[in-house]
Tab-separated table of C-alpha atoms in Angstrom:
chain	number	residue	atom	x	y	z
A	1	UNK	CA	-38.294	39.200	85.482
A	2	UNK	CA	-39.433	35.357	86.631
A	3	UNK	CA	-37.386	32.802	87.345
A	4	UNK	CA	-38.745	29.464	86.589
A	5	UNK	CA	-36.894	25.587	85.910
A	6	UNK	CA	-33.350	27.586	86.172
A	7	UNK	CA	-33.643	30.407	83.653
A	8	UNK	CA	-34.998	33.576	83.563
A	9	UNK	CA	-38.048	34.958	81.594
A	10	UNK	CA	-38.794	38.645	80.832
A	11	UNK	CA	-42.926	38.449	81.043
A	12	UNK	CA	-45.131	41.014	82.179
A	13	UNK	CA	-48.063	40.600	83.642
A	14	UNK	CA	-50.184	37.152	82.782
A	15	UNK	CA	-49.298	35.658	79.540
A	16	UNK	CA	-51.266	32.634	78.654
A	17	UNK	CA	-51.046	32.479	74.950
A	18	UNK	CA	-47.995	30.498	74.378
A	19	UNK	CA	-50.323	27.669	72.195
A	20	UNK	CA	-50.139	30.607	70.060
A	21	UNK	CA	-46.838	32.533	70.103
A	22	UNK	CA	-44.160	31.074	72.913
A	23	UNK	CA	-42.712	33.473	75.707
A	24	UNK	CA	-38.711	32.352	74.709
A	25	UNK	CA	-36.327	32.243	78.427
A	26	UNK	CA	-33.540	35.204	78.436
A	27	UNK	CA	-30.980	32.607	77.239
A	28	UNK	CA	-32.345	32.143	73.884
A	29	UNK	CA	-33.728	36.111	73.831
A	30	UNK	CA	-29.481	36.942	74.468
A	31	UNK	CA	-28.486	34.034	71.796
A	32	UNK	CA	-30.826	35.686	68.677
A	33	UNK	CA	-29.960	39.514	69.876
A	34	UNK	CA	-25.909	38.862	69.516
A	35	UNK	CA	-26.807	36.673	66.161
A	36	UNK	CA	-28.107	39.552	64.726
A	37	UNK	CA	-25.904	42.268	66.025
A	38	UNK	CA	-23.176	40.014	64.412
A	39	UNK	CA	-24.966	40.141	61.215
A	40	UNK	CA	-25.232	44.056	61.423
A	41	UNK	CA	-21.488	43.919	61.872
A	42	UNK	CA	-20.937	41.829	58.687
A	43	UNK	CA	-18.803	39.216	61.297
A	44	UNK	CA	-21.149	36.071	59.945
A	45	UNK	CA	-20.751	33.721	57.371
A	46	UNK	CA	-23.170	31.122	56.405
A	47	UNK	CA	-21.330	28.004	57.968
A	48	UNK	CA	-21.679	29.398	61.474
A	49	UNK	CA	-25.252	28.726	61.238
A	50	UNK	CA	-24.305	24.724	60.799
A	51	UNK	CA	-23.644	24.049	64.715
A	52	UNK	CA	-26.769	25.864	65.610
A	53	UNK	CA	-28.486	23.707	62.775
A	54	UNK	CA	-27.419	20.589	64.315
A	55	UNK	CA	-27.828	21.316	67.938
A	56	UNK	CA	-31.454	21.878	67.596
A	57	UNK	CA	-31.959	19.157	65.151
A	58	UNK	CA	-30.517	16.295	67.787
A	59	UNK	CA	-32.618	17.799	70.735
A	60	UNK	CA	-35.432	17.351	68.548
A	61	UNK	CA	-34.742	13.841	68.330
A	62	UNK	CA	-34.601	13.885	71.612
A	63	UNK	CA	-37.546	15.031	72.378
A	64	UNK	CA	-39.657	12.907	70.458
A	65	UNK	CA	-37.748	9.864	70.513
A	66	UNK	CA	-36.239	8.944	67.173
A	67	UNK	CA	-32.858	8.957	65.981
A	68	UNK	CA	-30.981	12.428	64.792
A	69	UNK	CA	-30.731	10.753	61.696
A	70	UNK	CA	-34.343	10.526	61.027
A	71	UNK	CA	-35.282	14.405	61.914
A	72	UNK	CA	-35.630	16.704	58.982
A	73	UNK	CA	-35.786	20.428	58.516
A	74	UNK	CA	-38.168	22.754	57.481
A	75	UNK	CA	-39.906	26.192	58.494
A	76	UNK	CA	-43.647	25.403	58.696
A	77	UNK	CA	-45.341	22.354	59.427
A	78	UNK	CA	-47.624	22.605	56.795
A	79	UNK	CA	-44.883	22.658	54.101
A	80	UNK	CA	-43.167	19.551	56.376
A	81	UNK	CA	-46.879	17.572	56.045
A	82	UNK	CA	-47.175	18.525	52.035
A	83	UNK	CA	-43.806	16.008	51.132
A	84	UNK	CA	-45.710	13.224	52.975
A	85	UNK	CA	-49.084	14.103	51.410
A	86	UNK	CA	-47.573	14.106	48.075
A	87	UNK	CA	-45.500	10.830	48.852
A	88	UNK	CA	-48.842	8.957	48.887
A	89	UNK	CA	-51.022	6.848	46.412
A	90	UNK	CA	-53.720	8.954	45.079
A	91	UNK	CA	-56.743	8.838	46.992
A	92	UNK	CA	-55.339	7.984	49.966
A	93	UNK	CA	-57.983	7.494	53.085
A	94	UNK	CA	-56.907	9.951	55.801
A	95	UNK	CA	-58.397	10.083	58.663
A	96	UNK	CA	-58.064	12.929	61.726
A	97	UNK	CA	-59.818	14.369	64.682
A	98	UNK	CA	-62.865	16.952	63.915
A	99	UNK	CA	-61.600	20.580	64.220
A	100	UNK	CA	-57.867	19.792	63.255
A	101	UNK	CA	-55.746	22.435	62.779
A	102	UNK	CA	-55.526	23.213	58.949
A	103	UNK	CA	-51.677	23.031	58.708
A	104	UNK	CA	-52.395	18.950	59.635
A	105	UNK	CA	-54.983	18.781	56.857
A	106	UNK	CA	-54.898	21.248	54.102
A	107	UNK	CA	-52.192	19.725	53.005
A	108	UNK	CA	-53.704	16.147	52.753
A	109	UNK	CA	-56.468	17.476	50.640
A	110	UNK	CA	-54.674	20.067	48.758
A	111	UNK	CA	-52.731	16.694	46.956
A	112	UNK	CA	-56.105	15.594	46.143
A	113	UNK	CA	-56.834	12.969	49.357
A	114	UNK	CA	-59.854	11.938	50.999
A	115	UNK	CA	-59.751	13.272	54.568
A	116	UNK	CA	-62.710	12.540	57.154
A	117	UNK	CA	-63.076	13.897	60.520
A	118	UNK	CA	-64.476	12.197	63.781
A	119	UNK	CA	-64.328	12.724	67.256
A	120	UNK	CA	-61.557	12.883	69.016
A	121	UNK	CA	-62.463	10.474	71.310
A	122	UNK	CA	-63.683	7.987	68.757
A	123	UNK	CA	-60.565	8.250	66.551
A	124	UNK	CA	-58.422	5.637	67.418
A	125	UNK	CA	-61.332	3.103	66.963
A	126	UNK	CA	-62.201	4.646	63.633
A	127	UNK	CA	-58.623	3.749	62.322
A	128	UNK	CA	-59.279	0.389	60.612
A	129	UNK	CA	-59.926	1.700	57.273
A	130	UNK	CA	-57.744	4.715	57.057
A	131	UNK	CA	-54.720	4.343	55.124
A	132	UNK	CA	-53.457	7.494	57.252
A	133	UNK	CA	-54.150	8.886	60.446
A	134	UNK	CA	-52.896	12.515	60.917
A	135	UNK	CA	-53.966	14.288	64.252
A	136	UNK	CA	-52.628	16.805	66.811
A	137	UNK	CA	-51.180	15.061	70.101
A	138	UNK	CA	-52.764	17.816	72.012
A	139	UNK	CA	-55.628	20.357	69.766
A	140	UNK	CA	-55.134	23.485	69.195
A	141	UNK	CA	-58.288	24.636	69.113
A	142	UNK	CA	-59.182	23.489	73.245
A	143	UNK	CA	-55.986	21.443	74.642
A	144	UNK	CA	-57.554	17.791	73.936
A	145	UNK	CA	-55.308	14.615	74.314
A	146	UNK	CA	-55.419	12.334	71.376
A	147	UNK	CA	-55.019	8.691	73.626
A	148	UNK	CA	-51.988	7.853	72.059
A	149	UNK	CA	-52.203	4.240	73.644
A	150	UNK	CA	-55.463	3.508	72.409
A	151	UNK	CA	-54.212	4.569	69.119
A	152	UNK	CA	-51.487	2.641	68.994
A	153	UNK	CA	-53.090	-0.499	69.855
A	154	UNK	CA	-55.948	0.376	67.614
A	155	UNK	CA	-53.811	1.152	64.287
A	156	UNK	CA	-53.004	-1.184	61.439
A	157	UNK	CA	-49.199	-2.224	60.862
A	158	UNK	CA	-50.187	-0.824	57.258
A	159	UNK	CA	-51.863	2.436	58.221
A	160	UNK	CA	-49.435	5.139	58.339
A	161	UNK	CA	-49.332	7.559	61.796
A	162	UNK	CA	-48.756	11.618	61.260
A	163	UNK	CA	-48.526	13.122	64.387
A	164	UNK	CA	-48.416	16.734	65.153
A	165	UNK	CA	-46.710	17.660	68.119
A	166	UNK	CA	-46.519	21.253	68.367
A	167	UNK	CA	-49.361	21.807	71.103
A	168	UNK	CA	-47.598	19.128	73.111
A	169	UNK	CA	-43.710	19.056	72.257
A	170	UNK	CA	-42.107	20.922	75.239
A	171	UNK	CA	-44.912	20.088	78.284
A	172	UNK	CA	-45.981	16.855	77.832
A	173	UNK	CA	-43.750	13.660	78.226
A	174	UNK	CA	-44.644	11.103	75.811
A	175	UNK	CA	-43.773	8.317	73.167
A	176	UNK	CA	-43.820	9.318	70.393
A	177	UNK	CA	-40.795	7.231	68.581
A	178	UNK	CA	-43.344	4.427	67.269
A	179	UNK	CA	-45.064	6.623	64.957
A	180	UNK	CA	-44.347	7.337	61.296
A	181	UNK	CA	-44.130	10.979	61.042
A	182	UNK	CA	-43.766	13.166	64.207
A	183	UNK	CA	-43.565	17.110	63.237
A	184	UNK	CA	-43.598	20.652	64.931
A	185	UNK	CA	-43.429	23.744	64.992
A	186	UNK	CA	-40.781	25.346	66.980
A	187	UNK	CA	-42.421	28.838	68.223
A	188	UNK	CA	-44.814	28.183	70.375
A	189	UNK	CA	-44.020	25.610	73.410
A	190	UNK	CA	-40.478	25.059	72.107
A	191	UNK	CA	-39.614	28.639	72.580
A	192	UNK	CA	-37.933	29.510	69.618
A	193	UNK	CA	-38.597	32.066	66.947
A	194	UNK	CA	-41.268	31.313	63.938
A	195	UNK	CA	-39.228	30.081	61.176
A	196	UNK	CA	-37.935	26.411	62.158
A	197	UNK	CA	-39.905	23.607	62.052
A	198	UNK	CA	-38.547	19.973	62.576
A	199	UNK	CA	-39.767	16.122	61.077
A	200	UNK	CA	-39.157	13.262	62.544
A	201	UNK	CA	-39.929	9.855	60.061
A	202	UNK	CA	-39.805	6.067	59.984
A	203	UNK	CA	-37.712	4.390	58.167
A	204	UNK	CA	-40.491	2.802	56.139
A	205	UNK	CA	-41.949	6.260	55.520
A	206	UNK	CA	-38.751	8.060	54.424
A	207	UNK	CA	-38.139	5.289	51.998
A	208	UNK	CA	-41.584	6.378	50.007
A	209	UNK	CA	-40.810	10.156	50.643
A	210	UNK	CA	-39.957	11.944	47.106
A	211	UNK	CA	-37.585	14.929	48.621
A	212	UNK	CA	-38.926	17.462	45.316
A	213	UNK	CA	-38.196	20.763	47.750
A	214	UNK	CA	-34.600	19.587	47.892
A	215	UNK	CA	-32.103	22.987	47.163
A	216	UNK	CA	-28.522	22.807	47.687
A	217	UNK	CA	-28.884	22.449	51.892
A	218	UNK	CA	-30.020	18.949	51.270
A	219	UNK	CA	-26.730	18.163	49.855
A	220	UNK	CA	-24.721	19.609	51.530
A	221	UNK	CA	-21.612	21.968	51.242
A	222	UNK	CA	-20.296	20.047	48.442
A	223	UNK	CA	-24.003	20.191	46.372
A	224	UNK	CA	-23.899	23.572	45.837
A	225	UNK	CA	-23.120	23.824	42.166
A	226	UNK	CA	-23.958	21.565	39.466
A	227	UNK	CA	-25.066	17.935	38.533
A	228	UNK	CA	-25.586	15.503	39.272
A	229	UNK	CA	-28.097	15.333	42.214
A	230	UNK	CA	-26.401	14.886	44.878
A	231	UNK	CA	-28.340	14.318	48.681
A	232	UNK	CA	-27.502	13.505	52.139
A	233	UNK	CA	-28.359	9.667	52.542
A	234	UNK	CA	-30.784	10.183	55.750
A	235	UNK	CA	-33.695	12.553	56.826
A	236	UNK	CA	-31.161	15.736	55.470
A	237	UNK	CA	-32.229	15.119	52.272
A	238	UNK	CA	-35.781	16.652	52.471
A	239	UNK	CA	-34.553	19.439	54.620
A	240	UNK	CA	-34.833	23.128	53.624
A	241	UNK	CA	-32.538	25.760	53.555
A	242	UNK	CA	-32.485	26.763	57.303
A	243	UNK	CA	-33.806	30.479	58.417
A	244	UNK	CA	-30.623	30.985	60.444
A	245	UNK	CA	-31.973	33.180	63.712
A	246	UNK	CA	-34.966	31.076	64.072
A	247	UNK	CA	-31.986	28.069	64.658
A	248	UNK	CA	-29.895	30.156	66.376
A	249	UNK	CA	-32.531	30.282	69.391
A	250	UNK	CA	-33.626	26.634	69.192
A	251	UNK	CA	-30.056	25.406	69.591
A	252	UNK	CA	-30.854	27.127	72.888
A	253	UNK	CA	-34.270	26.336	73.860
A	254	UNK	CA	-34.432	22.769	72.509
A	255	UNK	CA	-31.833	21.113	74.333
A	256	UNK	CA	-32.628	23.274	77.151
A	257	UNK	CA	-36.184	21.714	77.441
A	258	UNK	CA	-35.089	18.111	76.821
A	259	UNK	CA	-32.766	18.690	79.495
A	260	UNK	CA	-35.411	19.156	82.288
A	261	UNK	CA	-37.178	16.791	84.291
A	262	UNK	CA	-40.114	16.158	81.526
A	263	UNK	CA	-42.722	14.924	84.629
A	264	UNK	CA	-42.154	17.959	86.578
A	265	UNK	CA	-42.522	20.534	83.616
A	266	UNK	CA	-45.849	18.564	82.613
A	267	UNK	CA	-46.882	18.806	86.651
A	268	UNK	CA	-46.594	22.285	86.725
A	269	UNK	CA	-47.980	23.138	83.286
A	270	UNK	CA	-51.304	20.857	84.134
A	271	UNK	CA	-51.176	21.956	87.504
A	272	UNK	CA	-51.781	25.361	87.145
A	273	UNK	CA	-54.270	24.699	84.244
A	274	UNK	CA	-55.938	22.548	87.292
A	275	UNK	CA	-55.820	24.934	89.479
A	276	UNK	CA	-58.103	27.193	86.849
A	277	UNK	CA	-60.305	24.460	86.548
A	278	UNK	CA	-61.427	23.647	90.147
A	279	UNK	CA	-61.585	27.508	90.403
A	280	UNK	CA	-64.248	27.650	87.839
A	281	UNK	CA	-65.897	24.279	88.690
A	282	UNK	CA	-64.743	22.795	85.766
A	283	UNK	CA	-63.875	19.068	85.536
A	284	UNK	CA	-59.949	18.553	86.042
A	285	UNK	CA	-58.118	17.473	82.891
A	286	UNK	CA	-54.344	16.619	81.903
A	287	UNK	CA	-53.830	19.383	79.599
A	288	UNK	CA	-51.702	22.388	79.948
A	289	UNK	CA	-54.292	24.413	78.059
A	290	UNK	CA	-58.185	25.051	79.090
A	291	UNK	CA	-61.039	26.518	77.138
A	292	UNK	CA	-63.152	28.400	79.423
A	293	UNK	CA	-66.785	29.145	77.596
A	294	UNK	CA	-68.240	31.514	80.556
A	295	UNK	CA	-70.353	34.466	78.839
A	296	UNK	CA	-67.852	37.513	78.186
A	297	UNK	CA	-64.922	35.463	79.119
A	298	UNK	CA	-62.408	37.215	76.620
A	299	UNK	CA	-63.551	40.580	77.422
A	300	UNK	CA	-63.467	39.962	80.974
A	301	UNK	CA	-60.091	38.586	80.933
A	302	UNK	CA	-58.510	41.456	78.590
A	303	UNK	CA	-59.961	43.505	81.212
A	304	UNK	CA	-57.388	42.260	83.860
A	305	UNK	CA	-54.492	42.153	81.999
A	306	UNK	CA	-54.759	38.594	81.167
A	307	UNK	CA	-53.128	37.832	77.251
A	308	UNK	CA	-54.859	34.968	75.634
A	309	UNK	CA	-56.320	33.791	72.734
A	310	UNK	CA	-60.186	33.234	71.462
A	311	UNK	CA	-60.536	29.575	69.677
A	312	UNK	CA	-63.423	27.967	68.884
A	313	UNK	CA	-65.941	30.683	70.917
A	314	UNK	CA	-63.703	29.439	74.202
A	315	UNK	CA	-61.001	31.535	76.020
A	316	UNK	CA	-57.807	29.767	75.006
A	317	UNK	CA	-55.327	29.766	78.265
A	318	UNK	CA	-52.111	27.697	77.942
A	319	UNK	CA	-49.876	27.885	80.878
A	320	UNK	CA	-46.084	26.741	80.472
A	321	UNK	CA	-42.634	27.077	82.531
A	322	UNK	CA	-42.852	30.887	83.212
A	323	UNK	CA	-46.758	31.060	84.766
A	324	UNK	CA	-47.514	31.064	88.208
A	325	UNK	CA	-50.115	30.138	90.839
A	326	UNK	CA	-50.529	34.033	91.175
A	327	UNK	CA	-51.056	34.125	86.954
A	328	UNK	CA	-54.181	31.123	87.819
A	329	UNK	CA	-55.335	33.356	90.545
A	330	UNK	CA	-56.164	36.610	88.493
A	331	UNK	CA	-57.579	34.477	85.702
A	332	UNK	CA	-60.029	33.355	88.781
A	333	UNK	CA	-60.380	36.701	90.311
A	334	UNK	CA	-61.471	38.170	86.780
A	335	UNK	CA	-64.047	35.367	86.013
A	336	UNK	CA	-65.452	35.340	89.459
C-alpha cells in the first residue's frame, strides 16, 4: 500500500507504465468493485449510471478548460477523432508531429485526408498551410512537449487545432480551452478503466460536426423509441452510449485529479522523471515520462522488478502520483 496526494494506491514494486495502462487510487478500485457486485446482485438499473456519467463529464471540462457543455462522450479516442475527420472538406491538409500515435492519425487518413508529418519541434512553424493540426500534447512514443505557446501564436484563425491530451491530461497543468478539439483517453493518467473516452470542442467546430454515431444516448431518455430525430442541443449529441464501469471509476478519479494542486502533481511527476535523468547523465526535461536508449535497457530493468514499456527502441518510464524517489532509485541502481 502507498499513500500519495491523500489516497491510497495498491502497487507493488516499481510501476512505471502508466503512459500505457494507469495504476487507478483505492477509491476508484472500491467504486468499480461495489458497481459490479451490484450488477451480480441484479440491484442496477441503467439510470444509475447517469450521475456517474455526468460527474466525470464536468471534471473533464475541468480539466481542460472548456465548458461541460462542450465535452462529449465516447470510448476510444480514435472513434472520438473519426466524427471530426469525417466533418471535414475532402482533402483536407492535416498536419502532425512525426511518430504520432495512430489513434491521432489513422483516422484523418482513413476519411481520405492528406496528413504530413514533421518534427516536433518544427511543427508549430509548419502550420501556415495546414487546414488542421492534430498532435499529442505530450508523445507517446518518448514524453515530448508539443510548445503549445508557440503553436498558438503560430496557427491561423482558420486552421483548425486537434489536440490529444491523453499523455498529458492528469500531470501536466495547461491551457488547453483555446483549441478546437481537446480529446482523451481516460485509462492511462486519468486513472480510470479502458472504456471512456471524453471530447472537448469549439463552438465553431461542433457547428460543422455531423453526429452520424448518434444512438438513443444522444437524445436522451425521451429518444429512445421512434422518430423523429431527436438530439441533445450541445456536445451530448455526438456522445455514445456510455460503458457504465469504465464511468463509474472516472466519476471518481476525474474530479479527484482536478481537485489537486495541478503544479505540485506536475512537480512531482517531472521531478522524479528528473531525478532519472541526472542519474543517467541525461539532459533534464519537463516531462513526466523519459526514454532511456542505454544498450539492454529493457532487459536490465525487467531484471529488477521495474514494469515498463519498450517504444520506439527506448525504455518507456512514466512516473505519476503513486512513484517514489525510492521507485527512481532502483531504475538507477539497475542501469548503473
Amino acid at each position: 500500500m502507498r499513500h500519495a496526494f491523500g489516497t491510497t494506491f495498491d502497487v507493488d514494486g516499481v510501476y512505471l507504465n502508466t503512459p500505457s495502462i494507469g495504476v487507478p487510487p483505492r477509491p476508484v478500485v472500491d467504486a468499480v468493485s461495489a458497481a459490479v457486485t451490484a450488477w451480480g446482485r441484479a440491484e442496477t438499473s441503467a439510470p444509475q449510471f447517469d450521475g456517474a456519467v455526468a460527474t466525470a463529464r464536468a471534471a473533464f471540462a475541468q480539466l481542460t478548460g472548456f465548458p461541460t457543455s462542450s465535452v462529449a462522450l465516447g470510448t476510444t479516442v480514435s472513434g472520438l477523432l473519426g466524427l471530426v475527420a469525417a466533418s471535414l472538406p475532402p482533402g483536407a491538409r492535416v498536419l502532425t508531429a512525426d511518430r504520432e500515435f495512430t489513434s491521432v492519425t489513422f483516422p484523418f487518413v482513413s476519411a481520405g485526408h492528406e496528413v504530413v508529418e514533421v518534427d516536433l519541434d518544427e511543427l508549430p512553424e509548419r502550420t501556415g498551410a495546414a487546414d488542421v493540426v492534430a498532435v499529442s500534447v505530450v508523445a507517446s512514443v518518448d514524453g515530448g512537449l508539443v510548445d503549445l505557446a508557440a503553436l498558438r501564436a503560430e496557427v491561423g484563425p482558420d486552421t483548425l487545432v486537434v489536440l490529444d491530451a491523453t499523455q498529458s491530461l492528469g500531470w501536466l497543468p495547461a491551457d488547453l480551452g483555446w483549441a478546437d478539439v481537446v480529446v482523451a483517453g481516460g485509462y492511462k493518467w486519468l486513472l480510470a478503466p479502458r472504456g471512456a473516452a471524453w471530447m472537448a470542442l469549439s463552438d465553431r467546430l461542433a457547428e460543422r460536426v455531423v453526429p452520424v454515431q448518434s444512438g438513443w444516448y444522444a437524445g436522451g431518455w425521451d429518444a429512445i423509441y421512434g422518430l423523429p430525430l431527436r438530439l441533445h442541443p450541445d456536445a451530448r449529441r455526438f456522445d455514445l452510449s456510455p460503458v457504465w464501469l469504465a464511468q463509474v471509476g472516472a466519476a471518481v478519479s476525474l474530479p479527484w485529479l482536478a481537485s489537486l494542486d495541478a503544479e505540485a502533481v506536475r512537480d512531482h511527476a517531472v521531478g522524479l522523471a528528473n531525478r532519472v535523468r541526472r542519474g543517467l547523465d541525461l539532459p533534464a526535461g519537463e516531462s513526466a515520462i523519459v526514454a532511456v536508449r542505454h544498450h539492454g535497457a529493457a532487459d536490465r530493468l525487467a531484471a529488477a522488478g521495474v514494469r515498463c514499456a519498450v517504444r520506439g527502441g527506448a525504455a518507456r518510464l512514466g512516473f505519476h502520483l503513486h512513484n517514489t524517489e525510492a521507485d527512481a532509485d532502483t531504475v538507477l541502481e539497475a542501469l548503473g
